[in-house]
Coordinates of C-alpha atoms in Angstrom, one line a residue:
M1 CA 15.3 -26.1 -48.6
R2 CA 17.5 -24.9 -45.7
R3 CA 17.0 -21.3 -46.9
T4 CA 13.2 -21.8 -47.0
A5 CA 13.2 -23.2 -43.6
F6 CA 15.3 -20.4 -42.3
A7 CA 13.0 -17.8 -43.9
T8 CA 10.0 -19.6 -42.3
L9 CA 11.7 -19.4 -38.9
L10 CA 12.3 -15.7 -39.4
A11 CA 8.7 -15.2 -40.3
V12 CA 7.5 -17.0 -37.3
A13 CA 9.9 -15.1 -35.1
F14 CA 8.7 -11.8 -36.6
A15 CA 5.1 -12.7 -36.1
L16 CA 5.7 -13.7 -32.5
A17 CA 7.6 -10.4 -31.9
L18 CA 4.6 -8.5 -33.1
A19 CA 1.9 -10.6 -31.4
P20 CA -0.2 -8.6 -28.9
P21 CA 1.1 -9.0 -25.3
A22 CA -0.9 -11.6 -23.5
R23 CA -1.9 -9.6 -20.5
A24 CA -5.2 -7.8 -20.1
G25 CA -8.4 -9.6 -19.5
G26 CA -9.9 -12.7 -17.9
D27 CA -12.2 -15.3 -19.5
F28 CA -14.6 -16.9 -17.1
N29 CA -16.1 -19.5 -19.5
G30 CA -13.1 -20.3 -21.7
D31 CA -14.7 -19.2 -25.0
G32 CA -11.8 -17.1 -26.1
F33 CA -13.5 -13.8 -25.3
D34 CA -12.5 -11.7 -22.2
D35 CA -15.3 -11.1 -19.8
A36 CA -15.7 -8.3 -17.3
A37 CA -16.9 -7.5 -13.8
I38 CA -18.5 -4.1 -13.0
A39 CA -19.1 -3.0 -9.4
A40 CA -21.8 -0.7 -8.0
P41 CA -20.5 -0.6 -4.4
F42 CA -23.3 1.7 -3.2
D43 CA -26.1 -0.3 -4.8
P44 CA -29.0 -0.1 -2.2
V45 CA -29.6 -3.9 -1.8
L46 CA -32.4 -4.3 0.8
G47 CA -32.7 -0.5 0.8
A48 CA -29.3 0.3 2.2
P49 CA -26.1 1.1 0.2
T50 CA -24.3 -2.2 0.4
G51 CA -23.1 -3.0 -3.2
S52 CA -23.3 -5.4 -6.0
V53 CA -21.3 -6.6 -9.0
S54 CA -22.5 -7.2 -12.6
V55 CA -20.7 -9.8 -14.7
L56 CA -20.7 -9.5 -18.5
Y57 CA -19.6 -12.1 -21.0
G58 CA -17.6 -11.1 -24.1
S59 CA -18.6 -12.3 -27.7
G60 CA -17.7 -11.6 -31.3
A61 CA -19.8 -8.5 -30.9
G62 CA -18.1 -7.4 -27.7
F63 CA -20.9 -6.6 -25.2
G64 CA -23.4 -5.9 -27.9
A65 CA -24.8 -9.5 -27.5
L66 CA -25.7 -10.0 -23.9
S67 CA -27.6 -13.2 -24.3
A68 CA -25.1 -16.1 -24.3
P69 CA -24.5 -16.5 -21.4
P70 CA -26.6 -13.7 -19.9
S71 CA -25.1 -11.2 -17.5
Q72 CA -25.1 -12.1 -13.8
L73 CA -25.7 -10.0 -10.7
L74 CA -23.8 -10.8 -7.6
T75 CA -24.4 -9.6 -4.0
A76 CA -23.3 -10.5 -0.5
F77 CA -26.1 -13.2 -0.5
H78 CA -24.0 -15.3 -2.8
F79 CA -21.4 -15.7 -0.2
G80 CA -23.8 -16.5 2.6
L81 CA -23.9 -13.0 4.0
V82 CA -26.8 -10.7 4.6
P83 CA -26.0 -7.4 2.9
R84 CA -25.2 -4.6 5.4
Q85 CA -24.9 -0.9 5.0
R86 CA -21.5 0.3 4.0
D87 CA -20.3 -3.2 3.0
D88 CA -18.7 -1.6 -0.1
F89 CA -19.3 -4.9 -1.9
G90 CA -17.2 -4.7 -5.1
A91 CA -14.9 -1.8 -4.0
A92 CA -12.0 -3.8 -5.6
L93 CA -12.1 -6.6 -8.2
A94 CA -9.6 -9.0 -9.7
I95 CA -9.7 -11.8 -12.2
G96 CA -7.2 -14.7 -12.1
D97 CA -7.1 -18.5 -12.6
F98 CA -6.6 -19.6 -9.0
D99 CA -7.2 -23.3 -9.6
G100 CA -5.3 -23.6 -12.9
D101 CA -8.3 -25.1 -14.8
G102 CA -8.2 -22.6 -17.7
F103 CA -11.2 -20.6 -16.6
G104 CA -10.9 -17.2 -14.9
D105 CA -12.1 -16.8 -11.4
L106 CA -13.4 -13.6 -9.8
A107 CA -12.3 -12.0 -6.6
I108 CA -14.5 -9.4 -5.0
G109 CA -13.4 -7.0 -2.2
I110 CA -15.9 -6.3 0.6
P111 CA -13.7 -3.9 2.7
G112 CA -16.6 -2.4 4.7
R113 CA -17.8 -5.8 6.0
E114 CA -18.3 -5.9 9.7
L115 CA -16.8 -9.0 11.4
A116 CA -17.0 -10.1 15.0
S117 CA -18.5 -6.7 15.8
F118 CA -15.5 -4.9 14.3
P119 CA -16.7 -2.4 11.7
D120 CA -14.8 -2.3 8.4
A121 CA -12.9 -5.5 9.2
G122 CA -13.4 -6.6 5.5
A123 CA -13.7 -9.7 3.5
V124 CA -13.0 -11.1 0.0
G125 CA -15.4 -13.4 -2.0
V126 CA -14.1 -15.6 -4.8
V127 CA -16.3 -17.2 -7.5
H128 CA -14.9 -19.9 -9.8
G129 CA -15.2 -20.0 -13.6
T130 CA -16.5 -23.0 -15.5
P131 CA -17.3 -23.7 -19.2
F132 CA -20.7 -22.2 -18.4
G133 CA -19.4 -19.1 -16.8
L134 CA -19.1 -18.2 -13.1
D135 CA -20.5 -20.9 -10.9
L136 CA -22.4 -19.0 -8.2
D137 CA -22.6 -22.2 -6.1
R138 CA -18.8 -22.6 -6.0
V139 CA -17.6 -19.8 -3.9
Q140 CA -15.1 -19.0 -1.2
L141 CA -15.2 -16.3 1.5
W142 CA -12.0 -15.0 3.1
T143 CA -11.5 -12.8 6.2
Q144 CA -8.7 -12.3 8.6
A145 CA -10.5 -14.8 10.8
S146 CA -10.3 -17.5 8.2
R147 CA -8.2 -20.6 9.3
G148 CA -4.6 -20.2 8.4
V149 CA -4.7 -16.5 7.4
K150 CA -2.1 -14.5 9.2
D151 CA -3.2 -11.7 11.5
E152 CA -6.8 -11.3 12.7
P153 CA -9.5 -8.7 12.5
E154 CA -9.1 -5.8 14.9
P155 CA -11.1 -2.8 16.0
A156 CA -10.2 0.7 14.8
A157 CA -7.7 2.5 17.1
D158 CA -10.4 5.1 17.9
V159 CA -14.2 5.4 17.4
A160 CA -13.8 7.5 14.3
G161 CA -11.0 5.4 12.9
R162 CA -11.1 2.7 10.1
G163 CA -11.0 -1.0 10.5
D164 CA -8.6 -3.3 8.7
E165 CA -10.6 -3.1 5.5
L166 CA -9.5 -6.4 4.1
G167 CA -10.3 -6.3 0.3
C168 CA -9.7 -2.6 -0.3
G169 CA -7.3 -3.6 -3.1
L170 CA -6.8 -6.8 -5.1
A171 CA -4.4 -8.2 -7.7
A172 CA -4.0 -11.6 -9.2
G173 CA -0.6 -12.9 -10.4
D174 CA 1.4 -16.1 -10.5
F175 CA 4.0 -15.1 -8.0
D176 CA 5.5 -18.6 -7.5
G177 CA 5.4 -19.7 -11.2
D178 CA 3.3 -22.9 -10.6
G179 CA 0.9 -22.1 -13.4
R180 CA -1.9 -21.0 -11.0
D181 CA -2.6 -17.4 -10.1
D182 CA -2.2 -16.2 -6.5
L183 CA -4.2 -13.4 -4.9
A184 CA -2.8 -10.3 -3.3
I185 CA -5.3 -8.7 -0.9
G186 CA -4.9 -5.2 0.6
A187 CA -5.9 -4.5 4.2
C188 CA -5.2 -0.8 3.9
G189 CA -6.6 0.1 7.3
E190 CA -4.4 -2.3 9.2
D191 CA -2.6 -0.7 12.2
V192 CA 1.1 -1.7 12.4
G193 CA 2.7 -1.1 15.7
A194 CA 1.8 2.5 16.6
V195 CA 1.2 3.5 13.0
E196 CA -2.6 3.8 12.4
N197 CA -3.9 2.8 9.0
A198 CA -0.4 1.8 7.9
G199 CA -1.8 -1.0 5.7
A200 CA -0.8 -4.5 5.0
V201 CA -1.0 -7.0 2.1
H202 CA -2.0 -10.6 2.4
V203 CA -1.1 -13.2 -0.4
L204 CA -3.1 -16.4 -0.8
R205 CA -1.6 -19.2 -2.9
G206 CA -3.4 -20.7 -5.9
T207 CA -3.7 -24.5 -5.8
K208 CA -5.6 -27.2 -7.8
K209 CA -8.5 -26.6 -5.5
G210 CA -8.4 -22.9 -5.6
L211 CA -7.0 -20.4 -3.1
K212 CA -5.5 -21.8 0.1
A213 CA -4.1 -20.1 3.2
K214 CA -1.2 -22.6 3.4
K215 CA 2.1 -20.7 3.1
N216 CA 0.2 -17.4 2.9
Q217 CA 2.2 -14.3 3.3
L218 CA 1.6 -11.0 5.1
W219 CA 3.6 -7.9 4.0
T220 CA 4.0 -4.5 5.7
R221 CA 6.2 -1.6 4.8
E222 CA 7.3 -1.4 8.4
A223 CA 8.6 -5.0 8.2
L224 CA 10.4 -4.3 4.9
L225 CA 11.9 -0.9 5.8
G226 CA 11.8 -0.6 9.6
S227 CA 9.6 1.1 12.2
G228 CA 10.2 4.6 10.7
A229 CA 8.4 3.8 7.4
E230 CA 5.3 5.9 8.3
S231 CA 3.2 3.8 5.8
G232 CA -0.3 4.9 5.0
L233 CA -3.0 2.7 3.3
L234 CA -0.6 0.2 1.9
G235 CA -2.5 -2.2 -0.3
D236 CA -5.2 0.2 -1.4
A237 CA -3.7 -0.1 -4.9
L238 CA -2.0 -3.3 -6.2
A239 CA -0.7 -4.5 -9.6
A240 CA 1.0 -7.7 -10.7
G241 CA 3.5 -7.8 -13.5
D242 CA 6.8 -9.5 -14.5
F243 CA 9.1 -6.5 -14.3
D244 CA 12.3 -8.5 -14.6
G245 CA 11.2 -11.0 -17.3
D246 CA 12.1 -14.0 -15.2
G247 CA 8.7 -15.7 -15.6
F248 CA 7.5 -15.0 -12.1
D249 CA 5.0 -12.2 -11.6
D250 CA 6.1 -9.4 -9.2
L251 CA 3.8 -7.3 -7.0
A252 CA 3.6 -3.5 -6.7
M253 CA 1.9 -2.3 -3.6
G254 CA 0.7 1.3 -3.3
G255 CA 0.3 3.2 -0.1
W256 CA -0.9 6.6 -1.2
L257 CA -1.1 8.2 2.3
T258 CA 2.5 7.2 3.2
R259 CA 4.0 10.3 4.8
T260 CA 7.3 12.1 4.2
E261 CA 8.1 15.1 6.4
G262 CA 4.3 15.4 7.3
F263 CA 3.1 15.3 3.7
A264 CA 1.0 12.5 2.2
T265 CA 3.6 11.9 -0.6
G266 CA 2.6 8.3 -1.1
A267 CA 4.9 5.4 -1.9
V268 CA 5.0 2.1 -3.8
D269 CA 6.8 -1.0 -2.7
V270 CA 7.7 -3.7 -5.3
L271 CA 8.4 -7.3 -4.4
R272 CA 9.9 -9.9 -6.7
G273 CA 8.3 -13.3 -7.4
S274 CA 10.2 -16.5 -7.1
K275 CA 9.7 -20.3 -6.8
K276 CA 8.8 -19.7 -3.2
G277 CA 6.5 -16.8 -3.9
L278 CA 7.1 -13.1 -3.2
A279 CA 10.4 -12.4 -1.5
A280 CA 11.8 -9.5 0.5
A281 CA 15.1 -9.9 -1.4
G282 CA 15.2 -7.4 -4.1
H283 CA 12.5 -5.2 -2.5
L284 CA 12.3 -1.9 -4.3
P285 CA 10.8 1.1 -2.4
L286 CA 9.6 4.0 -4.6
D287 CA 8.6 7.4 -3.4
P288 CA 8.2 10.6 -5.3
V289 CA 10.7 12.6 -3.3
T290 CA 13.6 10.1 -4.0
L291 CA 12.4 9.0 -7.4
L292 CA 11.7 12.4 -8.9
G293 CA 13.9 14.7 -6.7
V294 CA 11.0 16.9 -5.7
D295 CA 10.2 18.5 -2.3
P296 CA 7.5 16.6 -0.2
D297 CA 3.9 17.4 -1.0
S298 CA 0.6 15.6 -1.0
F299 CA 1.1 13.8 -4.3
F300 CA -1.0 10.7 -3.4
F301 CA 1.7 8.8 -5.3
G302 CA 0.6 5.1 -5.7
N303 CA -3.2 5.9 -5.6
A304 CA -3.4 3.8 -8.8
L305 CA -1.1 1.2 -10.4
A306 CA -0.9 -0.7 -13.7
A307 CA 1.6 -3.0 -15.3
G308 CA 2.2 -3.2 -19.1
D309 CA 5.1 -3.8 -21.5
F310 CA 5.1 -0.2 -23.1
D311 CA 8.3 -0.6 -25.0
G312 CA 7.9 -4.2 -26.1
D313 CA 11.2 -5.5 -24.6
G314 CA 9.5 -8.5 -22.8
A315 CA 9.6 -7.1 -19.3
D316 CA 6.6 -5.3 -17.8
D317 CA 6.8 -1.6 -16.9
L318 CA 5.0 0.0 -14.0
A319 CA 2.6 3.0 -14.2
I320 CA 1.9 4.9 -11.0
G321 CA -0.8 7.4 -10.5
A322 CA -0.2 10.5 -8.4
P323 CA -3.5 12.5 -8.7
G324 CA -2.7 14.9 -6.0
T325 CA 0.3 16.4 -7.8
D326 CA 0.3 20.1 -8.5
V327 CA 1.3 20.9 -12.0
A328 CA 2.5 24.3 -13.1
A329 CA 1.0 25.8 -9.9
V330 CA -2.3 24.2 -10.6
S331 CA -3.5 22.4 -7.5
S332 CA -4.0 18.6 -7.8
A333 CA -4.0 18.6 -11.6
G334 CA -2.5 15.2 -11.3
A335 CA 0.3 13.2 -12.9
A336 CA 1.2 9.6 -13.9
H337 CA 4.7 8.3 -13.7
V338 CA 6.2 5.2 -15.5
V339 CA 9.2 3.2 -14.4
Y340 CA 10.5 0.8 -17.1
G341 CA 11.4 -2.8 -16.5
A342 CA 14.2 -4.8 -18.0
T343 CA 14.8 -8.5 -18.5
G344 CA 17.3 -9.6 -15.8
G345 CA 17.2 -6.3 -14.0
G346 CA 13.8 -5.3 -13.0
L347 CA 12.5 -1.8 -12.6
D348 CA 15.1 0.9 -13.4
V349 CA 14.5 4.1 -11.4
A350 CA 16.7 6.0 -13.9
T351 CA 14.1 5.4 -16.6
V352 CA 11.3 7.2 -14.8
E353 CA 9.2 9.5 -16.9
S354 CA 6.2 11.7 -16.0
W355 CA 3.0 12.5 -17.8
D356 CA 0.6 15.4 -17.0
E357 CA -1.7 17.8 -18.8
V358 CA 1.2 20.1 -19.6
A359 CA 3.2 17.3 -21.2
V360 CA 0.0 16.1 -23.0
P361 CA -2.3 19.0 -23.8
T362 CA -5.7 17.4 -23.5
G363 CA -7.5 20.7 -23.3
A364 CA -9.1 20.0 -19.9
F365 CA -6.2 21.2 -17.7
G366 CA -7.6 22.5 -14.4
S367 CA -7.4 22.4 -10.6
F368 CA -8.3 19.1 -9.1
D369 CA -8.6 17.3 -12.4
Q370 CA -6.7 14.5 -10.6
L371 CA -5.1 12.9 -13.7
G372 CA -3.8 9.4 -12.6
S373 CA -6.8 8.4 -10.5
S374 CA -7.1 5.3 -12.6
L375 CA -4.9 3.4 -15.0
A376 CA -5.2 0.5 -17.4
A377 CA -2.7 -1.1 -19.8
G378 CA -3.3 -3.0 -23.0
D379 CA -2.3 -3.2 -26.6
F380 CA -5.2 -1.1 -28.2
D381 CA -3.6 -0.7 -31.6
S382 CA -2.2 -4.3 -32.0
D383 CA 1.4 -3.2 -32.6
G384 CA 2.9 -5.6 -30.0
R385 CA 3.4 -2.9 -27.4
D386 CA 1.0 -2.0 -24.6
D387 CA -0.6 1.4 -24.4
L388 CA -1.7 3.2 -21.3
A389 CA -5.1 4.6 -20.5
I390 CA -5.1 7.3 -17.7
G391 CA -8.3 8.5 -16.0
I392 CA -9.0 12.2 -15.3
P393 CA -12.4 11.8 -13.7
F394 CA -12.7 15.2 -12.2
A395 CA -11.8 17.1 -15.3
D396 CA -14.3 19.8 -16.5
V397 CA -15.5 19.1 -20.0
A398 CA -17.5 21.6 -22.1
G399 CA -17.7 23.8 -19.0
L400 CA -19.3 21.0 -16.9
G401 CA -17.6 20.2 -13.6
S402 CA -16.2 16.7 -13.1
A403 CA -17.7 15.4 -16.3
G404 CA -14.4 13.5 -16.7
E405 CA -12.0 12.5 -19.4
A406 CA -9.5 9.6 -20.2
L407 CA -6.1 10.0 -21.9
V408 CA -4.5 7.3 -23.9
L409 CA -0.7 7.2 -24.6
R410 CA 0.7 4.9 -27.3
G411 CA 3.5 2.5 -26.6
G412 CA 6.5 2.4 -28.9
P413 CA 10.1 1.1 -29.2
G414 CA 11.2 3.8 -26.8
G415 CA 8.2 3.5 -24.5
L416 CA 5.2 5.6 -24.1
T417 CA 4.8 8.6 -26.4
A418 CA 2.4 11.6 -26.6
L419 CA 2.4 11.3 -30.4
A420 CA -1.1 10.5 -31.6
F421 CA -2.4 10.6 -28.1
E422 CA -6.2 10.2 -27.6
A423 CA -8.4 12.3 -25.2
W424 CA -11.7 10.6 -24.7
S425 CA -14.8 12.0 -23.0
Q426 CA -18.6 11.9 -23.5
D427 CA -18.2 15.1 -25.5
A428 CA -16.5 13.2 -28.2
M429 CA -18.5 12.0 -31.2
D430 CA -20.2 8.7 -30.8
V431 CA -18.9 7.9 -27.4
G432 CA -22.4 7.7 -26.0
G433 CA -24.2 9.1 -23.0
A434 CA -24.5 12.9 -22.7
V435 CA -21.7 14.8 -21.2
E436 CA -22.9 16.0 -17.8
A437 CA -21.5 17.5 -14.6
S438 CA -20.4 14.9 -12.1
D439 CA -20.5 11.9 -14.4
F440 CA -16.8 11.1 -13.4
F441 CA -16.0 9.5 -16.8
G442 CA -12.7 7.7 -16.2
Y443 CA -13.2 7.1 -12.5
A444 CA -12.2 3.4 -13.2
L445 CA -10.6 1.7 -16.2
A446 CA -10.2 -1.8 -17.3
A447 CA -8.7 -3.5 -20.4
G448 CA -9.4 -6.8 -22.1
D449 CA -10.2 -8.2 -25.6
Y450 CA -13.9 -8.5 -25.2
D451 CA -14.7 -9.1 -28.9
G452 CA -11.8 -11.5 -29.5
D453 CA -10.3 -9.6 -32.5
G454 CA -6.7 -9.5 -31.0
A455 CA -6.9 -5.8 -30.1
V456 CA -7.4 -4.9 -26.5
D457 CA -10.5 -2.9 -25.6
V458 CA -11.1 -0.4 -22.7
L459 CA -14.0 -0.1 -20.3
V460 CA -14.5 3.3 -18.8
G461 CA -16.5 3.8 -15.6
C462 CA -18.9 6.7 -15.3
P463 CA -20.3 6.1 -11.7
G464 CA -22.1 9.4 -11.7
E465 CA -24.0 8.8 -14.9
A466 CA -27.8 9.4 -14.7
V467 CA -29.8 6.6 -16.2
G468 CA -33.1 8.0 -17.3
T469 CA -34.2 10.1 -14.3
V470 CA -32.2 8.0 -11.8
G471 CA -29.2 10.1 -10.7
G472 CA -25.9 8.5 -9.9
A473 CA -27.0 5.1 -11.1
G474 CA -23.8 4.8 -13.1
A475 CA -22.8 3.4 -16.5
V476 CA -19.8 1.9 -18.3
I477 CA -18.6 2.7 -21.8
A478 CA -16.8 0.1 -23.9
L479 CA -14.4 1.5 -26.4
Y480 CA -13.1 -1.2 -28.8
G481 CA -9.5 -1.5 -30.1
D482 CA -8.7 -1.8 -33.7
E483 CA -6.7 -4.8 -35.0
G484 CA -5.8 -2.6 -38.0
G485 CA -3.6 -0.5 -35.9
S486 CA -5.6 2.7 -35.4
G487 CA -6.2 2.2 -31.7
L488 CA -9.4 2.8 -29.8
T489 CA -12.6 3.7 -31.7
A490 CA -16.1 4.8 -30.6
T491 CA -17.5 3.1 -33.7
G492 CA -19.6 0.2 -32.5
N493 CA -19.0 1.0 -28.8
D494 CA -21.4 -0.1 -26.1
V495 CA -22.8 1.9 -23.2
L496 CA -23.7 -0.4 -20.4
S497 CA -26.1 0.2 -17.6
R498 CA -28.8 -1.6 -15.6
G499 CA -32.1 -1.1 -17.3
G500 CA -30.5 0.0 -20.6
T501 CA -31.9 3.5 -20.7
V502 CA -28.7 5.5 -21.5
D503 CA -28.9 6.2 -25.2
S504 CA -30.9 2.9 -25.7
T505 CA -27.9 1.0 -24.4
D506 CA -27.4 -2.6 -23.6
G507 CA -29.1 -3.5 -20.4
L508 CA -27.5 -5.4 -17.5
E509 CA -29.4 -7.5 -15.1
G510 CA -31.1 -5.4 -12.4
V511 CA -32.6 -1.9 -12.5
P512 CA -30.9 1.5 -12.1
L513 CA -31.0 2.7 -8.5
Q514 CA -30.2 6.1 -7.1
D515 CA -26.5 6.6 -6.3
A516 CA -25.5 3.0 -6.9
S517 CA -22.3 4.2 -8.7
L518 CA -22.1 1.4 -11.3
G519 CA -18.7 1.6 -12.8
R520 CA -16.8 2.7 -9.7
A521 CA -14.6 -0.4 -9.9
L522 CA -13.9 -2.7 -12.9
A523 CA -12.0 -5.9 -13.8
P524 CA -10.0 -6.9 -15.5

């Protein structure tokens, strides 16, 4: 009997060890299927490019059954705003359970929103989930003028400059371990002292009633490192993950225009979570010159970020896009770097590894491919370790400029590996949509289990995709993971667009409009 019980315990432990990491995705209606938000930030609402967001609900058929509940179309109107040109509604998206009710809530960045006559001051809208999906009557609107929020909206330092751009980047994570997600919000155009566009990150706390400004935090690189930090666009990329395995989410903040010796090397700052939220103690600054031992150059390090447990050790690892990196004398071919986390220790800079089109021969290697422009992590092959999808949106495919490609690296006991890597494009069999110049396949990526089979799926944004005769309307391709262990597959995939006229695809609410750029931002 004791032996049987022990064997049962071993079996349970083994099953738990191989269970897919519970990370990617967000479920707005609590039906067990991850849902998704797809932005068209240049959608010409009221005739001007202001932006909109489509919400899709997962099902046992993924996104192949768009009827229960139907897709939703969100605009500035839902937050009591009149859409204005260059709002960039949906430029950033994040999903988190901010009120702890078990239903995912959606945060939408509106960084171009004018406020108090200050252009590009920015705003963030939040819509709460319910058993029936997102409740468009239960919303919040946050700006730097909201009561209790630190700092305030400011004009650009000069006429041609940028405003604060609150909402340029978003990430949801439980930084204080109270069971409710908090929201990190980038204000990448924030001036800090004499440093223009240094950038800053606000953190709003999750409560039973949703996000609150009480005990909110404001982070700048200058405050963390001193006045010589020369930060640039801090908060334009954000990612939450538990890098030290202590049960509190940590936050990685990218500032891809941070300067070193006059070059836009870029940098990433990592803050640790605690019972009191994010803390400066244990702050880890990362930059390519120090981390990689290279001479300064315009790497745009930190342009994209993703957290995932690639080696299955229980601590998240951090993937960092550096799309401006020159590779083998090829300009801006791009690279992605991974720093591995460890339980009790956090991110270990000694573990850094780099991936580019020389290390992984995708066949699309060329100038200005900009590998690392987007990143998404998830367990696509159900082996208990996260894999990494890397966008190469400006890659030439079949001789067509900027058709775009996405690379997938598998996770393993030693971390990511190029063995059995996958290179996806619209030139691949059954992916959907014709490969065309300037489709920008891979411009944005998101990962979630949209069909509920236990394997994580990937959404690939193609914001330049023509829908029928409408150029630049944009589309999104869903590639589904295989619970059998083979990874992503194009079999049964979905091509999503408004109007449903790309390869007889699944139509979203609304109609395709010129240069709307659907798929330019995605969540989760």
